Amino acid sequence: MYISVTITACSLERHFQIHAIMPPDVSPAQVLELSNCIKNKVGIKCSISSFTDIGIEFFEEIFSYISSNYVVTSNQPACKRFQYILQWLSDYLDTSLDHINADSLVLCDPLNLHNLLEILNLCVDAEKEFDVYKSSENIPQSKQEMDAALEQSRLKYLSCKLAEMFLPETAETPPPPIGLEPGTPPKTSNTSGPRVKFVDVPHVITPYSADPPQSSGSILRVVERPLRQGLRCRHPQTLYANMKPYLRWWHSMPSCKVPSQDVSALLQELLKKLDQLELSRETQNYIKLKLQSIVDTTRAVAPSHRRAQGERRLEEVANRQRRRIELMEHQAVDAERMLSLRDSQAFQRLLLNELRQRRRQEVLDRHFCLRHDERLHALAAARKAQEEQIIKGTFDAALEKARQNRIERDNLRREVRQKEIELQNLLISNLENRQEERILFLQDEQNKRQAEMDLQAKSNKVDNLREKIELRQQLTRQIKDLEEALLNQLEPRDLRECNEIRGNYNWSN
């Protein structure tokens, strides 16, 4: 009989490893498949094709198979009946089932239905194993049959261990199982942890046709191990196992064939990621030199790293082989110890306690994984909010810097414009002053010329008047002379005197 327990997530690293193997959201097809599997195990005669068929009546039939003292009460609402089933399972498994909501079960929520069906499936498997164990107690066995069963079980255990040892690490085909019954399919190794088969020597269980457990999409990965180890077990390195082929290819490839990326291409990708920042040519050249140094250092260290990696892998293989040999020796001691407990009630109590512990631990792991999933979602949301805050701060800083640059440019442009206006005003004022000076100078020149012209005109007028007077006097003298000459020639002296008197009188007038 195989005793299966789950791995305890007792540290943050194991929590992250469990999250790496967690399935996505539960689909309706998985819920229907698990419901049909439980229906076939319990023997319920009904057809399940949709969520409407998975009601409280279906869960009560399964629960009545687990608990024979349960009485169906159809007069109460479905929510209270679901709550009673959850409370009974919580008390029976000694753990909290707060992650399953009764109202969501009434509304046929796929996730809650899948969680409750998984717990009931584990309980049904435990009941079936306990029924098979009780039926095997009444089978009479002889010493030869017990020895043959012990030898056959030991050979099966060794074949399983050999398959586990050589299948995951090497590409060689595992050796065929030793001493298997004809028609028995070969067992596949479970790489999730140490797999141990307990030998029930005094009571050999006759083979029965039982369906293997259906593989659900649950995150509860069971491993098989001896009872004496309690709940301590190594966690499967699933992520590391998936990365092994790539690491093996990377370390086996020569350094000259390692695909290298152009530093300019890396810089362009970096600038695309940081498209909000404006980098100068000097900064880009500095980043390019740093990237080139990093690439050169990585290529130089690759051969020594591969050699050290190969040595570490050889040491890990040797340590793993030594631990497996020690485990096989401990299993032989455990088999001898189980011989002394074959007819005692302590073995039954130990088996029942281990089954109960397994069920409780599976539910606890499920609860821890759900809580861990919620925490990871919260961390992702917080990280996203922090990134958005950083981007927002960077964007605000860039906007503030652009605004400051724009203000500085406006101030500089304003100062230049002010200086241009001042220079223009100065030139205009200089031109106006010069023009005014020229106008004043011209006015002075004009006044001077006018004064000169007036003075000249005045002087010319006086000269003309003087000349006229002189000319008149001259003419008058000439006329007098002519008159005197004529008078002297024509008239006598008396008449001449009278004419002189008359002429003097006329000239005086």
XYZ file of C-alpha atoms in Angstrom:
509
model
C 0.000 0.000 0.000
C 1.295 3.463 -0.911
C 1.044 6.189 1.695
C 0.858 9.625 -0.017
C 1.359 12.941 1.682
C 1.853 16.462 0.383
C 4.839 18.738 0.596
C 4.782 21.311 3.358
C 5.442 24.856 2.172
C 7.430 26.064 5.150
C 9.543 28.842 3.641
C 9.221 31.660 1.167
C 11.425 29.909 -1.367
C 9.159 26.858 -1.306
C 6.161 29.133 -1.633
C 7.635 30.562 -4.827
C 8.367 27.058 -6.106
C 4.795 25.996 -5.386
C 3.536 29.063 -7.202
C 5.691 28.114 -10.210
C 3.686 24.856 -10.578
C 0.276 26.321 -9.755
C -2.333 25.766 -12.483
C -4.335 28.585 -14.062
C -7.984 29.260 -13.209
C -10.154 26.162 -12.922
C -12.188 25.451 -16.049
C -15.733 23.980 -15.984
C -14.485 20.886 -17.833
C -12.116 20.049 -14.939
C -14.953 20.364 -12.419
C -17.210 18.068 -14.462
C -14.394 15.530 -14.938
C -13.635 15.442 -11.210
C -17.349 15.094 -10.405
C -17.725 12.111 -12.749
C -14.605 10.510 -11.239
C -16.009 10.782 -7.694
C -19.394 9.540 -8.924
C -17.777 6.398 -10.356
C -15.823 5.781 -7.134
C -18.836 6.141 -4.859
C -21.264 4.431 -7.237
C -23.833 7.192 -7.591
C -26.364 6.498 -10.339
C -26.861 9.869 -11.946
C -25.653 11.756 -15.011
C -23.499 14.866 -14.658
C -23.302 17.016 -17.763
C -23.511 20.582 -16.421
C -23.178 22.639 -13.233
C -26.893 22.278 -12.516
C -26.343 18.555 -11.858
C -23.661 19.345 -9.227
C -25.996 20.456 -6.470
C -26.389 19.914 -2.752
C -28.004 16.498 -3.349
C -24.894 15.266 -5.175
C -22.599 16.467 -2.370
C -24.878 14.915 0.297
C -24.699 11.511 -1.402
C -20.889 11.709 -1.426
C -20.879 12.903 2.191
C -23.180 10.064 3.273
C -20.623 7.628 1.808
C -17.874 9.204 3.957
C -19.958 9.645 7.117
C -22.496 6.885 7.679
C -24.167 8.818 10.529
C -25.185 11.728 8.305
C -28.933 12.232 7.896
C -30.178 14.151 4.864
C -32.329 17.164 5.852
C -34.107 18.479 2.779
C -36.223 21.023 4.661
C -33.264 23.355 5.280
C -31.847 25.768 2.668
C -28.920 24.692 0.530
C -26.575 27.275 2.057
C -26.964 25.840 5.580
C -26.531 22.279 4.298
C -23.303 23.263 2.529
C -22.183 25.042 5.701
C -22.794 21.873 7.757
C -20.676 19.787 5.340
C -17.834 22.340 5.427
C -17.950 22.510 9.243
C -17.856 18.703 9.547
C -14.879 18.467 7.159
C -13.095 21.270 9.019
C -13.535 19.480 12.363
C -12.631 16.094 10.894
C -9.485 17.349 9.156
C -8.622 19.735 12.011
C -8.011 22.673 9.689
C -9.783 25.796 8.492
C -11.742 25.826 5.214
C -12.301 29.566 4.990
C -11.225 29.630 1.338
C -14.441 27.747 0.410
C -17.607 29.854 0.556
C -21.020 28.233 0.985
C -22.809 30.982 -0.947
C -20.436 30.480 -3.883
C -21.168 26.744 -3.793
C -24.889 27.471 -4.061
C -24.161 29.734 -7.063
C -22.001 26.950 -8.628
C -18.693 28.826 -8.589
C -16.148 26.622 -10.458
C -13.204 27.346 -8.138
C -15.094 26.628 -4.896
C -16.737 23.527 -6.394
C -13.331 22.238 -7.506
C -11.831 22.841 -4.051
C -14.641 20.996 -2.230
C -14.613 18.140 -4.749
C -10.856 17.684 -4.252
C -11.280 17.418 -0.476
C -14.139 14.932 -0.852
C -12.094 12.955 -3.408
C -9.255 12.591 -0.887
C -11.705 11.479 1.799
C -13.292 8.934 -0.571
C -9.851 7.542 -1.486
C -8.988 7.215 2.205
C -12.257 5.379 2.903
C -11.680 2.994 0.000
C -8.112 2.260 1.142
C -9.315 1.666 4.679
C -12.041 -0.695 3.426
C -9.483 -2.623 1.376
C -7.159 -2.804 4.372
C -9.941 -4.137 6.637
C -10.967 -6.699 4.026
C -7.373 -7.906 3.758
C -7.165 -8.633 7.485
C -9.453 -11.665 7.168
C -7.311 -13.397 4.531
C -5.300 -16.272 6.010
C -1.625 -16.227 5.056
C 1.182 -18.730 5.466
C 4.858 -18.051 6.217
C 5.934 -18.986 2.682
C 3.375 -16.630 1.134
C 4.449 -13.804 3.458
C 8.136 -14.320 2.565
C 7.284 -14.414 -1.148
C 5.230 -11.243 -0.812
C 8.061 -9.571 1.096
C 10.603 -10.510 -1.572
C 8.302 -9.428 -4.389
C 7.589 -6.096 -2.690
C 11.295 -5.507 -2.134
C 12.043 -6.202 -5.813
C 9.272 -3.821 -6.879
C 10.637 -1.164 -4.565
C 14.172 -1.560 -5.943
C 12.894 -1.341 -9.529
C 11.004 1.846 -8.709
C 14.099 3.353 -7.088
C 16.250 2.458 -10.101
C 13.723 4.098 -12.408
C 13.791 7.213 -10.225
C 17.589 7.299 -10.131
C 18.288 7.076 -13.857
C 15.249 8.511 -15.608
C 15.294 12.193 -14.563
C 19.059 12.866 -14.651
C 20.302 10.806 -17.632
C 18.950 10.184 -21.081
C 19.446 6.412 -20.773
C 16.439 4.098 -20.788
C 15.521 2.831 -17.318
C 16.069 -0.868 -16.600
C 12.991 -3.073 -16.764
C 11.307 -3.795 -13.431
C 12.490 -6.936 -11.698
C 10.055 -9.599 -10.637
C 6.872 -7.861 -11.827
C 3.788 -9.919 -12.330
C 2.858 -10.730 -15.932
C 0.454 -8.212 -17.363
C 1.368 -5.565 -14.786
C 2.173 -2.210 -16.428
C 5.581 -0.721 -15.578
C 5.488 2.016 -12.961
C 6.546 5.519 -13.891
C 8.869 7.348 -11.577
C 7.675 10.330 -9.612
C 10.282 13.088 -9.684
C 8.520 15.196 -7.096
C 10.150 13.468 -4.107
C 11.322 10.163 -2.629
C 8.913 7.349 -3.414
C 8.666 4.524 -0.901
C 6.465 1.457 -0.863
C 5.510 -0.062 2.456
C 5.545 -3.770 2.731
C 2.594 -5.340 4.493
C 4.098 -8.723 5.256
C 1.532 -10.483 7.444
C -1.425 -9.608 5.241
C -0.862 -9.745 1.490
C -3.493 -7.699 -0.286
C -4.983 -9.497 -3.237
C -4.961 -7.452 -6.448
C -8.248 -5.720 -7.145
C -9.443 -3.773 -10.119
C -9.442 -0.192 -8.909
C -9.288 2.849 -11.131
C -6.115 4.881 -10.752
C -6.641 8.320 -9.268
C -7.554 10.834 -11.904
C -5.010 13.591 -12.418
C -6.776 16.807 -11.570
C -5.450 20.285 -12.080
C -4.788 20.663 -8.387
C -1.700 22.332 -6.973
C -1.451 19.596 -4.321
C 1.381 17.454 -5.660
C 1.594 14.266 -3.636
C 4.739 12.250 -3.087
C 5.212 8.848 -1.527
C 7.553 8.460 1.423
C 7.921 6.373 4.606
C 5.859 7.045 7.704
C 8.854 7.708 9.932
C 9.773 10.875 8.027
C 6.667 12.712 9.200
C 5.957 15.846 7.154
C 9.563 16.598 6.179
C 10.272 16.261 2.485
C 12.212 17.972 -0.219
C 10.346 20.166 -2.623
C 10.530 19.220 -6.315
C 12.812 21.428 -8.330
C 10.354 21.729 -11.209
C 11.560 25.073 -12.479
C 15.225 24.005 -12.301
C 14.392 20.752 -14.130
C 12.736 22.720 -16.929
C 15.787 24.986 -17.194
C 18.296 22.090 -17.294
C 18.207 21.496 -21.109
C 18.749 25.188 -21.833
C 21.584 25.470 -19.275
C 23.201 22.309 -20.604
C 23.092 23.696 -24.179
C 24.398 27.094 -23.041
C 27.359 25.716 -21.060
C 28.266 23.133 -23.719
C 28.404 25.693 -26.541
C 31.855 27.266 -27.222
C 32.228 30.915 -26.467
C 32.811 31.757 -30.130
C 29.390 30.275 -31.050
C 27.436 31.977 -28.301
C 24.935 34.306 -29.990
C 26.002 37.883 -29.330
C 23.912 40.982 -29.694
C 25.121 44.212 -31.173
C 25.719 46.900 -28.593
C 23.973 49.444 -30.794
C 20.903 47.195 -30.968
C 20.938 46.837 -27.170
C 21.209 50.602 -26.837
C 18.308 51.128 -29.242
C 16.155 48.673 -27.260
C 17.078 50.490 -24.056
C 16.153 53.838 -25.602
C 12.817 52.388 -26.740
C 12.094 51.333 -23.166
C 13.121 54.791 -21.943
C 11.451 56.792 -24.705
C 10.398 59.475 -22.226
C 13.991 60.448 -21.524
C 16.168 62.511 -23.825
C 19.795 61.380 -23.783
C 22.623 63.401 -25.242
C 25.202 61.955 -27.621
C 27.845 61.837 -24.865
C 25.510 59.870 -22.554
C 24.676 57.400 -25.337
C 28.365 56.830 -26.055
C 29.018 56.271 -22.342
C 26.187 53.693 -22.097
C 27.439 51.968 -25.260
C 30.955 51.608 -23.795
C 29.535 50.160 -20.563
C 27.410 47.639 -22.489
C 30.425 46.614 -24.567
C 32.489 46.031 -21.416
C 29.689 43.928 -19.901
C 29.401 41.785 -23.061
C 33.189 41.289 -23.248
C 33.367 40.328 -19.553
C 30.504 37.831 -19.971
C 32.172 36.179 -22.959
C 35.524 35.959 -21.155
C 34.091 34.373 -18.016
C 31.922 31.816 -19.882
C 34.547 28.970 -20.268
C 35.630 29.038 -16.609
C 32.002 29.200 -15.535
C 31.214 26.114 -17.630
C 34.092 24.177 -16.080
C 32.991 25.108 -12.558
C 29.414 24.224 -13.474
C 30.493 20.768 -14.682
C 32.432 20.098 -11.477
C 29.454 21.165 -9.361
C 27.143 18.929 -11.347
C 29.458 15.941 -10.831
C 29.519 16.622 -7.095
C 25.727 16.944 -7.019
C 25.317 13.620 -8.855
C 27.722 11.892 -6.422
C 25.932 13.355 -3.379
C 22.544 12.410 -4.809
C 23.710 8.839 -5.413
C 25.074 8.606 -1.871
C 21.821 9.921 -0.390
C 19.810 7.433 -2.413
C 21.933 4.530 -1.195
C 21.455 5.714 2.387
C 17.730 5.999 1.759
C 17.589 2.425 0.444
C 19.403 1.208 3.565
C 16.942 3.085 5.770
C 14.054 1.551 3.838
C 15.400 -1.941 4.512
C 15.508 -1.102 8.232
C 11.953 0.247 7.999
C 10.785 -2.979 6.353
C 12.266 -5.009 9.211
C 10.603 -2.673 11.696
C 7.248 -3.126 10.013
C 7.542 -6.908 10.418
C 7.292 -6.476 14.164
C 4.131 -4.326 13.826
C 2.195 -6.523 11.407
C -0.288 -7.924 13.954
C -0.513 -4.961 16.340
C -3.193 -2.327 16.666
C -0.458 0.313 16.718
C 0.104 -0.181 12.996
C -3.576 0.443 12.313
C -3.580 3.584 14.428
C -0.357 4.734 12.765
C -1.856 4.154 9.338
C -5.075 5.985 10.200
C -3.145 8.871 11.726
C -0.978 9.078 8.639
C -4.042 9.101 6.382
C -5.673 11.772 8.489
C -2.435 13.762 8.519
C -2.204 13.451 4.763
C -5.736 14.754 4.258
C -5.167 17.612 6.662
C -1.828 18.489 5.098
C -3.313 18.468 1.602
C -5.993 20.916 2.678
C -3.412 23.031 4.505
C -1.182 23.144 1.447
C -4.146 24.098 -0.660
C -5.001 26.855 1.808
C -1.381 28.056 1.952
C -1.102 28.087 -1.828
C -4.278 30.122 -2.161
C -3.033 32.578 0.443
C 0.312 32.686 -1.313
C -1.429 33.336 -4.624
C -3.343 36.214 -3.058
C -0.119 37.596 -1.619
C 1.608 37.375 -4.990
C -1.317 39.158 -6.632
C -1.087 41.858 -3.956
C 2.677 42.153 -4.477
C 2.176 42.370 -8.235
C -0.459 45.065 -7.767
C 1.822 46.964 -5.380
C 4.748 46.620 -7.787
C 2.577 47.825 -10.651
C 1.374 50.779 -8.574
C 4.982 51.592 -7.652
C 6.051 51.419 -11.293
C 3.140 53.636 -12.282
C 4.115 56.075 -9.522
C 7.723 56.103 -10.757
C 6.608 56.645 -14.353
C 4.224 59.361 -13.226
C 6.978 61.050 -11.208
C 9.374 60.838 -14.156
C 6.723 62.216 -16.471
C 5.936 65.070 -14.069
C 9.652 65.831 -13.717
C 10.040 65.858 -17.510
C 7.028 68.152 -17.832
C 8.407 70.439 -15.132
C 11.788 70.528 -16.857
C 10.151 71.299 -20.197
C 8.110 74.047 -18.559
C 11.227 75.553 -16.969
C 13.042 75.416 -20.317
C 10.095 77.092 -22.019
C 10.006 79.805 -19.344
C 13.755 80.366 -19.727
C 13.417 80.576 -23.513
C 10.530 83.037 -23.169
C 12.514 85.161 -20.717
C 15.554 85.142 -22.992
C 13.410 86.001 -26.002
C 11.753 88.779 -24.010
C 15.132 90.190 -22.976
C 16.395 90.100 -26.563
C 13.219 91.799 -27.763
C 13.512 94.428 -25.041
C 17.094 95.134 -26.021
C 16.108 95.393 -29.670
C 13.310 97.807 -28.774
C 15.662 99.887 -26.634
C 18.240 99.985 -29.423
C 15.564 100.937 -31.925
C 14.246 103.676 -29.631
C 17.792 104.929 -29.137
C 18.356 105.049 -32.890
C 15.032 106.812 -33.408
C 15.800 109.346 -30.673
C 19.247 109.936 -32.174
C 17.729 110.450 -35.593
C 15.114 112.810 -34.164
C 17.754 114.813 -32.312
C 19.888 114.968 -35.414
C 16.934 116.043 -37.486
C 15.979 118.676 -34.953
C 19.543 119.938 -34.917
C 19.555 120.077 -38.703
C 16.237 121.920 -38.698
C 17.515 124.410 -36.135
C 20.709 124.822 -38.099
C 18.766 125.395 -41.307
C 16.479 127.842 -39.547
C 19.504 129.732 -38.255
C 21.024 129.731 -41.715
C 17.767 130.904 -43.188
C 17.420 133.643 -40.585
C 20.972 134.734 -41.231
C 20.411 134.788 -44.964
C 17.137 136.634 -44.508
C 18.840 139.166 -42.256
C 21.637 139.537 -44.766
C 19.122 139.872 -47.546
C 17.148 142.452 -45.546
C 20.326 144.319 -44.707
C 21.449 144.146 -48.287
C 18.058 145.252 -49.505
C 18.039 148.089 -47.037
C 21.520 149.114 -47.996
C 20.586 148.856 -51.674
C 17.516 151.006 -51.088
C 19.584 153.699 -49.375
C 22.122 153.556 -52.161
C 19.408 153.802 -54.800
C 17.830 156.691 -53.009
C 21.183 158.384 -52.719
C 21.902 157.747 -56.350
C 18.485 159.076 -57.311
C 19.040 162.185 -55.258
C 22.476 162.648 -56.705
C 21.143 162.027 -60.202
C 18.328 164.461 -59.658
C 20.674 167.059 -58.307
C 22.962 166.480 -61.218
C 20.112 166.777 -63.680
C 18.859 169.814 -61.885
C 22.259 171.452 -62.144
C 22.519 170.561 -65.765
C 19.064 171.920 -66.432
C 19.961 175.097 -64.600
C 23.089 175.377 -66.519
C 21.240 174.910 -69.761
C 18.582 177.361 -68.762
C 21.137 179.873 -67.785
C 22.896 179.316 -70.970
C 19.733 179.790 -72.945
C 18.688 182.786 -70.972
C 21.984 184.310 -71.427
C 21.705 183.814 -75.061
C 18.060 184.838 -75.617
C 16.717 187.171 -72.893
C 17.933 190.256 -71.228
C 19.253 190.463 -67.781
C 16.053 191.647 -66.086
C 14.095 188.919 -67.552
C 16.819 186.601 -66.528
C 16.530 187.705 -62.960
C 12.792 187.317 -63.012
C 13.157 183.820 -64.347
C 15.695 183.054 -61.688
C 13.315 184.226 -59.040
C 10.563 182.277 -60.677
C 12.744 179.302 -61.096
C 13.852 179.378 -57.491
C 10.312 179.573 -56.438
C 9.383 176.580 -58.518
C 12.285 174.542 -57.288
C 11.509 175.379 -53.747
C 8.029 174.100 -54.204
